[in-house]
Tab-separated table of C-alpha atoms in Angstrom:
chain	number	residue	atom	x	y	z
A	242	LYS	CA	-15.133	8.145	8.010
A	243	GLY	CA	-13.882	6.386	10.980
A	244	GLY	CA	-14.686	7.940	14.169
A	245	ASP	CA	-14.561	7.230	17.995
A	246	SER	CA	-14.033	3.839	19.262
A	247	GLY	CA	-17.258	1.828	18.924
A	248	PRO	CA	-18.726	-0.788	21.198
A	249	HIS	CA	-16.405	-3.484	19.709
A	250	GLY	CA	-13.266	-1.592	20.040
A	251	LEU	CA	-13.020	-0.539	16.273
A	252	PRO	CA	-13.699	2.890	15.220
A	253	GLU	CA	-17.377	3.714	14.910
A	254	PRO	CA	-18.042	4.797	11.143
A	255	HIS	CA	-19.592	8.045	10.516
A	256	VAL	CA	-21.429	8.313	7.178
A	257	VAL	CA	-20.926	11.901	5.948
A	258	THR	CA	-24.122	13.881	5.450
A	259	ALA	CA	-24.650	16.216	2.364
A	260	GLU	CA	-24.397	19.092	4.593
A	261	GLU	CA	-20.952	18.005	5.912
A	262	ALA	CA	-19.843	17.087	2.051
A	263	ALA	CA	-20.855	20.680	1.013
A	264	ALA	CA	-18.908	22.127	4.027
A	265	ARG	CA	-15.960	20.093	3.195
A	266	THR	CA	-15.712	18.973	6.762
A	267	TYR	CA	-14.008	15.810	5.792
A	268	SER	CA	-11.146	14.995	3.106
A	269	ILE	CA	-10.746	11.916	1.130
A	270	GLU	CA	-8.140	11.092	3.752
A	271	ASP	CA	-10.840	10.669	6.268
A	272	VAL	CA	-12.517	7.871	4.253
A	273	VAL	CA	-12.309	4.404	5.492
A	274	LEU	CA	-13.508	1.126	3.870
A	275	PRO	CA	-14.647	-2.048	6.177
A	276	LEU	CA	-12.792	-5.339	5.989
A	277	PRO	CA	-15.582	-7.709	6.677
A	278	GLY	CA	-15.844	-9.321	9.950
A	279	THR	CA	-18.005	-9.859	13.143
A	280	LYS	CA	-17.172	-6.258	14.786
A	281	VAL	CA	-17.336	-4.253	11.661
A	282	VAL	CA	-20.527	-1.935	10.630
A	283	MET	CA	-20.943	-2.561	6.914
A	284	PRO	CA	-22.326	0.181	4.842
A	285	GLN	CA	-25.979	0.785	4.493
A	286	ASN	CA	-25.830	2.445	0.910
A	287	GLU	CA	-25.141	1.131	-2.541
A	288	LEU	CA	-21.628	-0.117	-1.370
A	289	ALA	CA	-23.345	-2.877	0.542
A	290	GLU	CA	-24.269	-4.483	-2.573
A	291	VAL	CA	-20.695	-4.350	-4.024
A	292	TYR	CA	-19.471	-6.078	-0.546
A	293	THR	CA	-22.606	-8.622	-0.604
A	294	GLU	CA	-21.506	-9.533	-4.452
A	295	LEU	CA	-17.766	-9.831	-3.463
A	296	LEU	CA	-18.299	-12.091	-0.521
A	297	ALA	CA	-20.853	-14.184	-2.647
A	298	ARG	CA	-18.190	-14.728	-5.257
A	299	GLN	CA	-16.067	-16.343	-2.496
A	300	ARG	CA	-19.032	-18.323	-1.245
A	301	LEU	CA	-19.193	-16.205	1.901
A	302	GLU	CA	-21.937	-14.112	3.625
A	303	PRO	CA	-21.573	-11.877	6.816
A	304	ALA	CA	-22.270	-14.795	9.073
A	305	SER	CA	-19.377	-16.774	7.651
A	306	PHE	CA	-16.978	-14.680	10.191
A	307	HIS	CA	-18.654	-16.027	13.184
A	308	HIS	CA	-17.154	-19.488	14.469
A	309	LYS	CA	-17.648	-21.359	17.654
A	310	VAL	CA	-13.895	-21.481	18.181
A	311	LYS	CA	-12.847	-18.270	19.483
A	312	GLU	CA	-9.488	-18.017	17.784
A	313	MET	CA	-11.352	-18.559	14.328
A	314	VAL	CA	-13.533	-15.566	14.600
A	315	MET	CA	-12.637	-12.739	12.188
A	316	PRO	CA	-13.303	-9.350	13.693
A	317	GLY	CA	-12.779	-7.352	10.579
A	318	ALA	CA	-11.235	-3.787	10.550
A	319	TYR	CA	-11.308	-0.524	8.773
A	320	ARG	CA	-8.625	0.751	6.163
A	321	ARG	CA	-8.115	4.058	5.080
A	322	LEU	CA	-8.824	4.624	1.260
A	323	VAL	CA	-5.879	7.254	1.047
A	324	GLN	CA	-2.932	7.363	3.616
A	325	ARG	CA	-0.204	9.824	3.243
A	326	PRO	CA	3.175	8.696	4.672
A	327	ARG	CA	4.703	10.583	7.700
A	328	ASP	CA	8.176	11.534	8.070
A	329	LEU	CA	8.819	11.119	4.153
A	330	SER	CA	12.404	12.140	3.092
A	331	TRP	CA	14.621	11.317	0.372
A	332	GLN	CA	17.921	11.500	-0.705
A	333	TYR	CA	19.809	10.745	-4.078
A	334	PHE	CA	22.686	8.408	-3.974
A	335	ARG	CA	25.468	7.807	-6.602
A	336	TYR	CA	27.035	4.396	-6.547
A	337	THR	CA	29.093	2.170	-8.692
A	338	ASP	CA	28.493	-1.657	-7.139
A	339	PRO	CA	25.063	-2.849	-7.496
A	340	ARG	CA	25.775	-5.624	-5.002
A	341	VAL	CA	26.596	-3.248	-2.163
A	342	PRO	CA	23.571	-2.073	0.024
A	343	LEU	CA	22.220	1.564	-0.325
A	344	ALA	CA	20.647	1.661	2.994
A	345	ARG	CA	21.621	0.423	6.361
A	346	THR	CA	19.450	-2.531	7.264
A	347	ASP	CA	18.183	-3.068	10.833
A	348	LEU	CA	20.775	-5.832	11.393
A	349	ALA	CA	23.496	-3.510	10.122
A	350	ARG	CA	22.110	-0.794	12.802
A	351	LEU	CA	22.328	-3.764	15.586
A	352	ARG	CA	25.973	-4.521	14.531
A	353	GLY	CA	26.886	-0.756	14.508
A	354	ASP	CA	27.799	-0.961	10.864
A	355	PRO	CA	28.083	2.739	9.271
A	356	GLU	CA	25.722	4.124	6.849
A	357	PRO	CA	26.524	3.349	3.351
A	358	GLN	CA	28.311	6.074	1.459
A	359	GLY	CA	27.633	7.169	-1.846
A	360	VAL	CA	30.432	7.584	-4.548
A	361	ALA	CA	30.425	11.212	-5.822
A	362	ASP	CA	31.062	10.467	-9.491
A	363	GLY	CA	29.340	6.912	-9.572
A	364	PRO	CA	27.565	5.912	-12.803
A	365	ARG	CA	24.530	4.603	-11.009
A	366	LEU	CA	21.972	6.914	-9.481
A	367	ALA	CA	19.302	5.682	-6.841
A	368	VAL	CA	17.087	7.485	-4.548
A	369	VAL	CA	16.774	6.359	-0.870
A	370	LEU	CA	13.411	6.987	0.606
A	371	ARG	CA	12.584	7.202	4.378
A	372	PHE	CA	8.997	7.127	5.828
A	373	THR	CA	6.637	5.852	8.109
A	374	LEU	CA	3.343	4.105	7.482
A	375	PRO	CA	0.599	2.887	9.898
A	376	PRO	CA	0.142	-0.893	10.489
A	377	SER	CA	-1.823	-2.571	7.430
A	378	THR	CA	-0.468	0.018	4.844
A	379	TYR	CA	1.987	-1.107	2.279
A	380	ALA	CA	5.050	0.339	1.156
A	381	THR	CA	4.656	-1.198	-2.152
A	382	MET	CA	1.668	0.841	-2.773
A	383	LEU	CA	3.502	3.882	-1.960
A	384	LEU	CA	6.280	2.975	-4.434
A	385	ARG	CA	3.687	2.236	-7.128
A	386	GLU	CA	2.282	5.582	-6.719
A	387	LEU	CA	5.652	7.527	-6.688
A	388	THR	CA	6.913	5.457	-9.850
A	389	LYS	CA	3.719	5.149	-11.505
A	390	GLN	CA	4.415	1.439	-12.301
A	391	SER	CA	2.029	-1.381	-12.335
A	392	THR	CA	2.314	-3.810	-9.420
A	393	ASP	CA	0.834	-6.503	-11.502
A	394	LEU	CA	2.935	-9.754	-11.482
A	395	THR	CA	3.238	-9.790	-15.311
A	396	HIS	CA	4.696	-6.347	-15.389
A	397	GLN	CA	6.962	-7.094	-12.385
A	398	LEU	CA	8.383	-10.281	-14.327
A	399	GLU	CA	8.923	-8.032	-17.451
A	400	LEU	CA	10.979	-5.571	-15.261
A	401	ASN	CA	13.322	-8.450	-14.219
A	402	GLN	CA	13.915	-9.412	-17.841
A	403	PRO	CA	17.392	-8.365	-19.167
A	404	HIS	CA	17.045	-5.485	-21.602
A	405	VAL	CA	17.645	-6.398	-25.150
A	406	ALA	CA	17.924	-3.415	-27.451
A	407	PRO	CA	15.780	-3.763	-30.514
A	408	THR	CA	17.609	-4.441	-33.927
A	409	SER	CA	17.252	-1.957	-36.530
A	410	ALA	CA	14.816	-4.202	-38.265
A	411	GLU	CA	12.620	-4.312	-35.332
A	412	HIS	CA	12.687	-0.830	-34.831
A	413	ALA	CA	11.691	-0.213	-38.313
A	414	LYS	CA	8.658	-2.348	-37.864
A	415	GLU	CA	7.725	-0.301	-34.804
A	416	GLU	CA	7.445	2.954	-36.688
């Protein structure tokens, strides 16, 4: 759990005690993981071995993040294990032309362009999501969790392939 700001300007991590866990003082949303660096307090438990092994695979060690050139020093950080989006809302949107934007971009806002309008009986259906995430939290991971789709490159490339319906012979083979 990330607590108050520590001596290096980063949150001072707090290791949850057995009593705090039993009392459910903290939730999974309070758990932070360190991104290794000079200002990060690394875990002093079995997770430390995992970090040491992962760093070693990249031929790194904790001292690797120090550098005599100030701009090359990597301070590290903490990231929440689970982060809920704020201000989450959604809207279903029917449309016809896949080339027409479904949401107003920042540039369109600056130009004063109106919000895109749906087509009541459009054959295509989209969902427009609006949400806020803190820095270093990725919208792609939110979308992965909402859609239960893999973010693996191979899977994403397959999604971009044109869909070809199987022939009756191929369909019979699958059964």
